[in-house]
mmCIF file of C-alpha atoms in Angstrom:
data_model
loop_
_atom_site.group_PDB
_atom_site.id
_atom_site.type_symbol
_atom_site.label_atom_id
_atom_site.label_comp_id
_atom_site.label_asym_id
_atom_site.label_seq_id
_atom_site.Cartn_x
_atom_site.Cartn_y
_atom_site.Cartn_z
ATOM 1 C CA UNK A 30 -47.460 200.176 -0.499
ATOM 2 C CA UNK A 31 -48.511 197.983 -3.863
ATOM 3 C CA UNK A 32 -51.325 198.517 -5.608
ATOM 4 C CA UNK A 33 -53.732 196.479 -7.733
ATOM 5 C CA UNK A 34 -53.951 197.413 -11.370
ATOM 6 C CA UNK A 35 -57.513 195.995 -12.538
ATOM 7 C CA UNK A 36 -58.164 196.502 -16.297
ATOM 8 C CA UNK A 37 -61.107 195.952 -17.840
ATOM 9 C CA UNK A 38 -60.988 195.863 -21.781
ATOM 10 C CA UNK A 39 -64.009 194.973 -24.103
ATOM 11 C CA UNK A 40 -65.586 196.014 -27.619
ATOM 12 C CA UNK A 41 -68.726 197.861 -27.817
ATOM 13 C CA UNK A 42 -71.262 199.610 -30.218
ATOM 14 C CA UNK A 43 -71.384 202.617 -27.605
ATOM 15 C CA UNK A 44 -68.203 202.659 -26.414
ATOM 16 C CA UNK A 45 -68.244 206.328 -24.610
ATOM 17 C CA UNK A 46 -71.293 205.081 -22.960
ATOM 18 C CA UNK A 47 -69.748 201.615 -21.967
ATOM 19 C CA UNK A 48 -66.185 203.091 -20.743
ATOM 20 C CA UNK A 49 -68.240 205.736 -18.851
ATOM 21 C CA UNK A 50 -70.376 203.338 -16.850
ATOM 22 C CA UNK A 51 -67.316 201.331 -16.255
ATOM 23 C CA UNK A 52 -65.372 203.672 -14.770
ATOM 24 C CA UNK A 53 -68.664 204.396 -12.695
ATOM 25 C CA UNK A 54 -68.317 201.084 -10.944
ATOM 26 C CA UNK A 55 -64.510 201.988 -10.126
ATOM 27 C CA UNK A 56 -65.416 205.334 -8.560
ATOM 28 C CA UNK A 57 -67.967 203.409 -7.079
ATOM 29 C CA UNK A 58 -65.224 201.512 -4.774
ATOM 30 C CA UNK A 59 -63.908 204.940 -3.672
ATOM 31 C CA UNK A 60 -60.595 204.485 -5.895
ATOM 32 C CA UNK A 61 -57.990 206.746 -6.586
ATOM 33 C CA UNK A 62 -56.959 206.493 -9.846
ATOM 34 C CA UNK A 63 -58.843 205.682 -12.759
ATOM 35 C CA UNK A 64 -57.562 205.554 -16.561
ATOM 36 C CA UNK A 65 -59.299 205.416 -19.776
ATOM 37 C CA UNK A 66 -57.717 203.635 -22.666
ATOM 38 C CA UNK A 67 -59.169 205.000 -26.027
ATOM 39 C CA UNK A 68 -58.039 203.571 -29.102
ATOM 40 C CA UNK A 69 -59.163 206.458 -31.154
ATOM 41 C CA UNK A 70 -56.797 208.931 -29.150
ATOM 42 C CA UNK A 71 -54.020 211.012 -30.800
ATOM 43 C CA UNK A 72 -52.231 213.018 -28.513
ATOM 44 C CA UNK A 73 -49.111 213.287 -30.674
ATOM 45 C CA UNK A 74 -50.449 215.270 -33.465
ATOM 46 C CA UNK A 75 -51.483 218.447 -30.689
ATOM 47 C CA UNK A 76 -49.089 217.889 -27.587
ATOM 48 C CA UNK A 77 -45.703 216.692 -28.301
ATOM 49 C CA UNK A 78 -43.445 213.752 -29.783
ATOM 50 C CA UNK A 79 -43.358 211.866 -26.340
ATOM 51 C CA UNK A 80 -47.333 211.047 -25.775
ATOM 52 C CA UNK A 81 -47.830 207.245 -25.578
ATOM 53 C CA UNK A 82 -49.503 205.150 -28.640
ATOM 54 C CA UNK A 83 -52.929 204.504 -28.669
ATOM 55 C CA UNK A 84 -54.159 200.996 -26.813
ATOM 56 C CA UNK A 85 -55.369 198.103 -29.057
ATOM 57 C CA UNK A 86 -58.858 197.543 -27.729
ATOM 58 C CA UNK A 87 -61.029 200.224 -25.515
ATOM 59 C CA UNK A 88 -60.708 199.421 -21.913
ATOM 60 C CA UNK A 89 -60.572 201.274 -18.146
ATOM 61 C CA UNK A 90 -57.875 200.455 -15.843
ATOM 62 C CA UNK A 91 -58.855 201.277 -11.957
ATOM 63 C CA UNK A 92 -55.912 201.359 -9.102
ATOM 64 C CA UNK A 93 -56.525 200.401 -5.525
ATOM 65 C CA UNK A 94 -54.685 198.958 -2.243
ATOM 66 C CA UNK A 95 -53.084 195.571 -2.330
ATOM 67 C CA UNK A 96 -54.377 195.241 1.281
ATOM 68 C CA UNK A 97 -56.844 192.596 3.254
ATOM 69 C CA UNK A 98 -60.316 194.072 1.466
ATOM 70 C CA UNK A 99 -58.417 193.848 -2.261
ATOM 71 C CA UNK A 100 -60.221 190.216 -3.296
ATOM 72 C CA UNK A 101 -63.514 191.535 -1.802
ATOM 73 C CA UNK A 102 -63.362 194.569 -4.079
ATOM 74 C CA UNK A 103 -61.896 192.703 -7.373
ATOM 75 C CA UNK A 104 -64.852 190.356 -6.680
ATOM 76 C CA UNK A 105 -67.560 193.367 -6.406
ATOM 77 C CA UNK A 106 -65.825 194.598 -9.979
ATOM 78 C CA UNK A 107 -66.027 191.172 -11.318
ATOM 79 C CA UNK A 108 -69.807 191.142 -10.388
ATOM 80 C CA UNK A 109 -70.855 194.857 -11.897
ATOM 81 C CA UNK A 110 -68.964 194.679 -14.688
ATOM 82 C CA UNK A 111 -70.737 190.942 -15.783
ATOM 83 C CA UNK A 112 -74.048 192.722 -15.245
ATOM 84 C CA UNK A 113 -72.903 195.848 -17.029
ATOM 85 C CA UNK A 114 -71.931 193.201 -20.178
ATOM 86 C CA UNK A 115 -75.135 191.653 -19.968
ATOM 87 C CA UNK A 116 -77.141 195.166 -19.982
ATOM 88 C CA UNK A 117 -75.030 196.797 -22.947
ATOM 89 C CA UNK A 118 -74.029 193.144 -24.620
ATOM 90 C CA UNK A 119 -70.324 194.061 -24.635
ATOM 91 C CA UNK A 120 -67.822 191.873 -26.423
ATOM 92 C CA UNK A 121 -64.722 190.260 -25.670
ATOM 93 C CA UNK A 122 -64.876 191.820 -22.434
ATOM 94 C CA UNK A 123 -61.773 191.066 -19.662
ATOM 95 C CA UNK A 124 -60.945 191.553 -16.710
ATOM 96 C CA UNK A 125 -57.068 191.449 -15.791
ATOM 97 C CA UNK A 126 -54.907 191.824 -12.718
ATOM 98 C CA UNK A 127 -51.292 193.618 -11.780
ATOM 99 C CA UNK A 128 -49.636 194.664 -8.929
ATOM 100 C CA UNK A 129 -47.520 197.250 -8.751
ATOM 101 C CA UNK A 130 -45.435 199.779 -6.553
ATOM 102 C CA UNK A 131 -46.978 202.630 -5.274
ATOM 103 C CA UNK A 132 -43.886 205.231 -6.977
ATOM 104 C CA UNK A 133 -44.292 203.583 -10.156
ATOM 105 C CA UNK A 134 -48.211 204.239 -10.059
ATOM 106 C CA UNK A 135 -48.082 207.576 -9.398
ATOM 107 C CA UNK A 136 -45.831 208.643 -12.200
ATOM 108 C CA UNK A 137 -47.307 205.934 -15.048
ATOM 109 C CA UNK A 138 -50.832 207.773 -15.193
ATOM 110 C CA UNK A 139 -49.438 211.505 -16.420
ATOM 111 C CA UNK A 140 -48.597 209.871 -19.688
ATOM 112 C CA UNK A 141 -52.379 209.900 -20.500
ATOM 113 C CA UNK A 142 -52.973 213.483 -19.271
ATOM 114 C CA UNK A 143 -52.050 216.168 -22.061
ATOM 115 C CA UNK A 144 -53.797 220.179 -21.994
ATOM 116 C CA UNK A 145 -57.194 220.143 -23.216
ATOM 117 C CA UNK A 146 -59.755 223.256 -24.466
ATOM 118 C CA UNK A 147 -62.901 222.693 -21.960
ATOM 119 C CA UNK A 148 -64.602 226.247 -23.151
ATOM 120 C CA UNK A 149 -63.828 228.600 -25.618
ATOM 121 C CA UNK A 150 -62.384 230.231 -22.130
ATOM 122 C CA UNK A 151 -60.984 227.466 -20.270
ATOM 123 C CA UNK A 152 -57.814 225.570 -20.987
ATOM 124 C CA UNK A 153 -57.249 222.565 -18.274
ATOM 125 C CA UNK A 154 -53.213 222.113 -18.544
ATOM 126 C CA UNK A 155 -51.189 219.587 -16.268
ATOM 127 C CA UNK A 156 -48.211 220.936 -14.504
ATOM 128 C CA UNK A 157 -45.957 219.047 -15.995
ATOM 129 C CA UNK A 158 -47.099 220.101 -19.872
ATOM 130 C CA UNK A 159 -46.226 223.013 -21.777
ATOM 131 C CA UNK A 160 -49.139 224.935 -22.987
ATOM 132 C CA UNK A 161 -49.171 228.995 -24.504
ATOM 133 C CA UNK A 162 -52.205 230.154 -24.135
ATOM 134 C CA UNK A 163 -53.777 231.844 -26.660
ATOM 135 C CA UNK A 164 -55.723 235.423 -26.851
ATOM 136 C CA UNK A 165 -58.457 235.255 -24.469
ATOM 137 C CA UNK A 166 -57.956 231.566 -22.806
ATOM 138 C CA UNK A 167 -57.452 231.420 -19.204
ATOM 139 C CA UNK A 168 -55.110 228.286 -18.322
ATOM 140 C CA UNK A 169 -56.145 225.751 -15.327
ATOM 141 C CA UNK A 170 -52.885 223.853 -13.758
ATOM 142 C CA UNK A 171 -53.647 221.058 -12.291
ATOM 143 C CA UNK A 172 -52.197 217.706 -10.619
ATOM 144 C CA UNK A 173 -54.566 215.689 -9.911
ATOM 145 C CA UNK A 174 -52.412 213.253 -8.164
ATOM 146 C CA UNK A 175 -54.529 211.013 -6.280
ATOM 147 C CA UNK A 176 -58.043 212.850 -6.121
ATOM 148 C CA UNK A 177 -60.451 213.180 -9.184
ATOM 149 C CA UNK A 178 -60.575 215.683 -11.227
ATOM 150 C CA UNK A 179 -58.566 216.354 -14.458
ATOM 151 C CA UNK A 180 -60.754 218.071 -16.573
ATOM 152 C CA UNK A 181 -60.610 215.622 -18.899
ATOM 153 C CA UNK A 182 -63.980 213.745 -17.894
ATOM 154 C CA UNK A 183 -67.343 214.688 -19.418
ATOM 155 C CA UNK A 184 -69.053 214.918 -15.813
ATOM 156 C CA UNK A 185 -66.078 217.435 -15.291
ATOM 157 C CA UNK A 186 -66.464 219.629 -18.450
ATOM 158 C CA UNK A 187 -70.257 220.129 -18.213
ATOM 159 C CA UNK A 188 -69.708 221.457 -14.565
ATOM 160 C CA UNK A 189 -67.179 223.861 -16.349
ATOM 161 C CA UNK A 190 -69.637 224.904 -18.919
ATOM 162 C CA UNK A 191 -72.598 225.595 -16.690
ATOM 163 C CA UNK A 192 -70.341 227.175 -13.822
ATOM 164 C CA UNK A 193 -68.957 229.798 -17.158
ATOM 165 C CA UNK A 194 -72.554 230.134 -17.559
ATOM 166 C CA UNK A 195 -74.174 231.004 -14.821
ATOM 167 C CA UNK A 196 -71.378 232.525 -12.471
ATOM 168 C CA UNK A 197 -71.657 236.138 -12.025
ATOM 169 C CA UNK A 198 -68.673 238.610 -10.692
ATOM 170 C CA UNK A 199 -67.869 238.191 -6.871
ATOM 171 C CA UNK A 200 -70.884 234.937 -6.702
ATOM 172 C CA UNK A 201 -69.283 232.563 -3.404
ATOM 173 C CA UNK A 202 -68.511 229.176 -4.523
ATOM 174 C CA UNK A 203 -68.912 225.816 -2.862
ATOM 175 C CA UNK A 204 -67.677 222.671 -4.272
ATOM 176 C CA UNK A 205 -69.250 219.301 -2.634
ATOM 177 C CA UNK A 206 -66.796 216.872 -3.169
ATOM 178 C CA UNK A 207 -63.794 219.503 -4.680
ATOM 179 C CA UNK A 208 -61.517 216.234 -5.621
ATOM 180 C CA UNK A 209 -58.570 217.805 -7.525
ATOM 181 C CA UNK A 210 -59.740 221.703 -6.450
ATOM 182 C CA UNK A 211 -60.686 222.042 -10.498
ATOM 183 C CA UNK A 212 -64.323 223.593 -10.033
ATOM 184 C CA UNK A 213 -62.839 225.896 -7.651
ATOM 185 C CA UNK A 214 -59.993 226.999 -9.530
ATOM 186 C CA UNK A 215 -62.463 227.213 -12.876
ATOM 187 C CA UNK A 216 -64.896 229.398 -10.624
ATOM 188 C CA UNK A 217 -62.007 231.859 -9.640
ATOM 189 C CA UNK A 218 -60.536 231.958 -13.327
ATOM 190 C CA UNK A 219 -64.382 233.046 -14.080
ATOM 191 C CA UNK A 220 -64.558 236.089 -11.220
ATOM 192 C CA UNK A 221 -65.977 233.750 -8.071
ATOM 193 C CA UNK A 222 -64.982 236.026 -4.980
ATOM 194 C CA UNK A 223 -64.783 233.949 -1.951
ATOM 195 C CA UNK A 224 -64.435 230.040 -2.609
ATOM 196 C CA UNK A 225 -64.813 226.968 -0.221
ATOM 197 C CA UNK A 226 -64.517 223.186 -1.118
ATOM 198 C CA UNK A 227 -65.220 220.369 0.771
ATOM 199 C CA UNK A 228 -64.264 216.621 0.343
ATOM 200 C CA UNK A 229 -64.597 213.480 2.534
ATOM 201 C CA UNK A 230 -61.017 212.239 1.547
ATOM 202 C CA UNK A 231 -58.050 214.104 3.516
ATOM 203 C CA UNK A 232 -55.756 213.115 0.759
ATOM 204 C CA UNK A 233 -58.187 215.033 -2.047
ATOM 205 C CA UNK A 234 -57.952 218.472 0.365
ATOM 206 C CA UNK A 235 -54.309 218.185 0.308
ATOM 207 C CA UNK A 236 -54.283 218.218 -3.526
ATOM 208 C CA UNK A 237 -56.649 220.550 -4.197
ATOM 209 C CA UNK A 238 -54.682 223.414 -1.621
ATOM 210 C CA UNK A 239 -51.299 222.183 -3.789
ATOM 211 C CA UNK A 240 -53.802 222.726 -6.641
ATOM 212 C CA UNK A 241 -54.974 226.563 -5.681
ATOM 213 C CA UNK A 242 -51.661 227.667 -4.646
ATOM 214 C CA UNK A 243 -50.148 226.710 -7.915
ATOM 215 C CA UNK A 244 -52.758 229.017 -9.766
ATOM 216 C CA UNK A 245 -52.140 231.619 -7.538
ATOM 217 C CA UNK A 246 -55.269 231.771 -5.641
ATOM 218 C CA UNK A 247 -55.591 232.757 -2.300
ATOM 219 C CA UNK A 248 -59.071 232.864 -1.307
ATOM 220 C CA UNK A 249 -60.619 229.719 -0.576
ATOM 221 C CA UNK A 250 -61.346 227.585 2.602
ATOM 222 C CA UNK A 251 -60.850 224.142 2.371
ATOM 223 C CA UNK A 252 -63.293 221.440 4.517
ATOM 224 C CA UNK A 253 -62.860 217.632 5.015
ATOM 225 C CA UNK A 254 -65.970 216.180 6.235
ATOM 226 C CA UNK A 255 -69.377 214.536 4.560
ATOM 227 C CA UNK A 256 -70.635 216.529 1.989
ATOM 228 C CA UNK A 257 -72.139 219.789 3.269
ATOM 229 C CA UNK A 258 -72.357 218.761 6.912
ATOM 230 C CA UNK A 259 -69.443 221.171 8.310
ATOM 231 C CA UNK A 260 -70.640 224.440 6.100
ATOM 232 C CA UNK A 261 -71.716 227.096 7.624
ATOM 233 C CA UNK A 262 -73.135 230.088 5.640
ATOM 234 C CA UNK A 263 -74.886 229.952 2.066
ATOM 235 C CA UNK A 264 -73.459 230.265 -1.226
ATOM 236 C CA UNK A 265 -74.226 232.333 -4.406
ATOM 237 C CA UNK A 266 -73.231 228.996 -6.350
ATOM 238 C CA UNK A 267 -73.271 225.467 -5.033
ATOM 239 C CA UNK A 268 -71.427 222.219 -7.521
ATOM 240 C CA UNK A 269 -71.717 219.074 -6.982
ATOM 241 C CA UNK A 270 -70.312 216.382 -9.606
ATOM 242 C CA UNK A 271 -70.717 213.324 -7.552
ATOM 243 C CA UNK A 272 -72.849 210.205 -8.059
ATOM 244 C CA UNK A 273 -76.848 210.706 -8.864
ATOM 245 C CA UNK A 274 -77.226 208.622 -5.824
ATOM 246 C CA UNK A 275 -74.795 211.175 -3.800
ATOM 247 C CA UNK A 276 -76.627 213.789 -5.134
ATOM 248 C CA UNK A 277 -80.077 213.101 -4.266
ATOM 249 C CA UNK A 278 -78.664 213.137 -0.144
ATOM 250 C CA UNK A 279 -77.412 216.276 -1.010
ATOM 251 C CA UNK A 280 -80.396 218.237 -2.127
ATOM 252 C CA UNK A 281 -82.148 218.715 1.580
ATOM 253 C CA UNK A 282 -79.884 220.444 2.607
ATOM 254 C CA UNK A 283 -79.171 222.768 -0.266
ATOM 255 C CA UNK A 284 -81.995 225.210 1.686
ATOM 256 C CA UNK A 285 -79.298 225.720 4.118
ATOM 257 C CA UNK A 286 -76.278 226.376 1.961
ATOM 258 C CA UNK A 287 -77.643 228.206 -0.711
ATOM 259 C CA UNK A 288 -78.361 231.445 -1.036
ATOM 260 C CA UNK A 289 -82.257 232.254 -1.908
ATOM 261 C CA UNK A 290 -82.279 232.536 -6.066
ATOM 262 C CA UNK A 291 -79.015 231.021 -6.110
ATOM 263 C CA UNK A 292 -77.566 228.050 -8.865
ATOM 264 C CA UNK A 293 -76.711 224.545 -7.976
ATOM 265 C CA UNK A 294 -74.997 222.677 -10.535
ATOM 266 C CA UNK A 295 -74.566 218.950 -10.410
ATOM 267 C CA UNK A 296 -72.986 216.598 -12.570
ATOM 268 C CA UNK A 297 -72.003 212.688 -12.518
ATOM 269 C CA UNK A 298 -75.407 211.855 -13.561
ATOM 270 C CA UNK A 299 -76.066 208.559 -16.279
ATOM 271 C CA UNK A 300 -78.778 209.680 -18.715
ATOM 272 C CA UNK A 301 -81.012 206.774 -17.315
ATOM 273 C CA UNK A 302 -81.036 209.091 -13.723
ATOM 274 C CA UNK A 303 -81.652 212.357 -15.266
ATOM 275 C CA UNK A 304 -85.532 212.209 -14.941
ATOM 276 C CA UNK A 305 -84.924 211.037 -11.360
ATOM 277 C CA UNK A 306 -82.842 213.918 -10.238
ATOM 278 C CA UNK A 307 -84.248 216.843 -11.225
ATOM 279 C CA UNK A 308 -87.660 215.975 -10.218
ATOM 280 C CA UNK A 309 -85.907 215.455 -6.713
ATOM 281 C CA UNK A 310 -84.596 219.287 -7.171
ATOM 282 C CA UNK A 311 -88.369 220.269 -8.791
ATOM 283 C CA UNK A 312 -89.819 218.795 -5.422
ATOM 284 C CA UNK A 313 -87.128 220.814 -3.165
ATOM 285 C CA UNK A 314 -88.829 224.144 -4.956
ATOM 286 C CA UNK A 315 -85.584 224.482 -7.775
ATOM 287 C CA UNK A 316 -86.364 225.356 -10.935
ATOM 288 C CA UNK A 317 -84.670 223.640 -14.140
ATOM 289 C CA UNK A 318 -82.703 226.437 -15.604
ATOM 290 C CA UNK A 319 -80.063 224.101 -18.109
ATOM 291 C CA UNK A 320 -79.242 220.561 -19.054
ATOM 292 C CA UNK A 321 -76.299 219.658 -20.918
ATOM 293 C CA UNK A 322 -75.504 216.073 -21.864
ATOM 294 C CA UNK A 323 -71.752 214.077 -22.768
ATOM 295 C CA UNK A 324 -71.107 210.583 -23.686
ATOM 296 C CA UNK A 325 -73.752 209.311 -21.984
ATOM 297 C CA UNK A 326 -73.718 211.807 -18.904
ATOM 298 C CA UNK A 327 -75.564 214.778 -17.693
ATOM 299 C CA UNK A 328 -75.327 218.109 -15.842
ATOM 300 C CA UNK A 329 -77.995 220.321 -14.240
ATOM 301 C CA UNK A 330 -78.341 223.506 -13.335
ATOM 302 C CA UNK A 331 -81.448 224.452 -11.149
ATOM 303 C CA UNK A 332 -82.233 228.048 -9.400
ATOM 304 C CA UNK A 333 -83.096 228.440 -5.891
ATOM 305 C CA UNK A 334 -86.627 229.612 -5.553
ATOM 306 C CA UNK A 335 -86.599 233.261 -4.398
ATOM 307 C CA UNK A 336 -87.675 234.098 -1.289
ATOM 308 C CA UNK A 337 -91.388 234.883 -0.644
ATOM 309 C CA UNK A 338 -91.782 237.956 1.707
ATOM 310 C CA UNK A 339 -95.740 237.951 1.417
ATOM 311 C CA UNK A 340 -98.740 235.557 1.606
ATOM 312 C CA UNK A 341 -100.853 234.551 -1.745
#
């Protein structure tokens, strides 16, 4: 199959804000891949003598089918991201095109993936790096390959954070929209007991089994189907880092997957819907317990109200 590089490079006073929001739109086509190009990266000096040099100018490079719907998508991109450059006044902003084989896209994007410190606990580490871990880390291996989730993505960290804060020994874990399996594996490293995920993309369930089995983990049940739709029994812990939007379908029918006084932790959130989502949890009968904010995005954690035996 060939695939369509689309880059988008530009100059901006925010730029962790502006690459953020531009990868948004990408995700926002339901792509695969998605790569960030940071000029202020340096790799080399931590990870090894082979990590590639930093880009020129800031910029996000998304990767989807060269197939019938391609123009109709490069189009939509073409569209957000002029809005988005209106919104933030970006500069020098571009949009370029590339095809390219399916083998050699798979293998270009681990050049930009190298170990990286999450927590003071939690050390995300590709497969193919070499990491020792030192006293007291606990080392996540992951491949990604074509599902989300590398670690390396503030929506991804905060979810690590909160889910080191709030787990407790033995909690069950469910991950709504598991991408890579790295919330999962995180949880276990942490002392989840039982852990399911559950993703709309086949291919994404696929990796994040390859994912669990690599870390040695052998509890955990593995869904595809439409966010919490197919789940059966309730959870100690419930994350979700998935789009506000997503999010805000999600919460009515937390009641049925989470356990009474248990933690839901969402992430994928822009600052500007932060207000909007956790009055939507506030209105379900959560309770704000945390809110931690990265480059522009945010992550909530919210309680379960306990359940009422009596009548006031």
């Amino acid at each position: 199959m060939k695939w369509i590089a689309a880059t988008v490079t530009f100059d901006s006073p925010d730029r962790a804000l502006a690459t953020d929001l531009i990868a948004d739109i990408f995700y926002s086509l339901n792509l695969k891949g998605v790569v960030i190009d940071d000029p202020d990266m340096d790799p080399a000096a931590d990870w090894g003598e082979n990590a590639l040099l930093p880009p020129e100018k800031p910029g996000v490079t998304g990767y989807f089918p060269d197939t019938d719907g391609s123009m109709e998508k490069c189009r939509f991109l073409e569209s957000a991201v002029a809005d988005l450059s209106d919104a933030l006044s970006l500069d020098s902003i571009e949009i370029s095109y590339a095809r390219i084989d399916e083998a050699d896209w798979a293998e270009a994007w681990k050049a930009y993936f190298w170990p990286e410190q999450i927590t003071d606990r939690i050390v995300v580490k590709p497969t193919w790096r070499d990491y020792e871990a030192r006293p007291g880390e606990m080392v996540i291996e992951i491949d990604p390959g074509m599902a989300f989730g590398t670690g390396g993505h503030a929506t991804t960290a905060l979810c690590i954070h909160l889910i080191q804060a709030h787990l407790l020994p033995g909690n069950t874990f469910l991950d709504v929209g598991t991408g890579s399996g790295i919330l999962m594996i995180a949880a276990e490293k942490l002392g989840a007991g039982n852990l399911f995920g559950v993703d709309n993309d086949p291919v994404a369930i696929g990796v994040a089994e390859k994912n669990m089995k690599v870390n040695g983990i052998d509890r955990f049940q593995l869904f595809t189907g439409n966010l919490v739709d197919i789940i059966a029994e309730p959870m100690d812990m419930v994350a979700a880092n998935i789009l506000a939007e997503v999010i805000l379908t999600l919460i009515p029918s937390l009641d049925r997957v989470l356990k009474k006084g248990g933690i839901f932790i969402c992430s994928g959130i822009i600052q500007e819907k932060q207000e909007m989502v956790c009055e939507a949890l506030t209105a379900a009968g959560f309770s704000i317990v945390k809110i931690l904010e990265q480059d522009g995005w945010v992550a909530v954690s919210a309680k379960q109200a306990e359940k009422s035996d009596g009548f006031l």
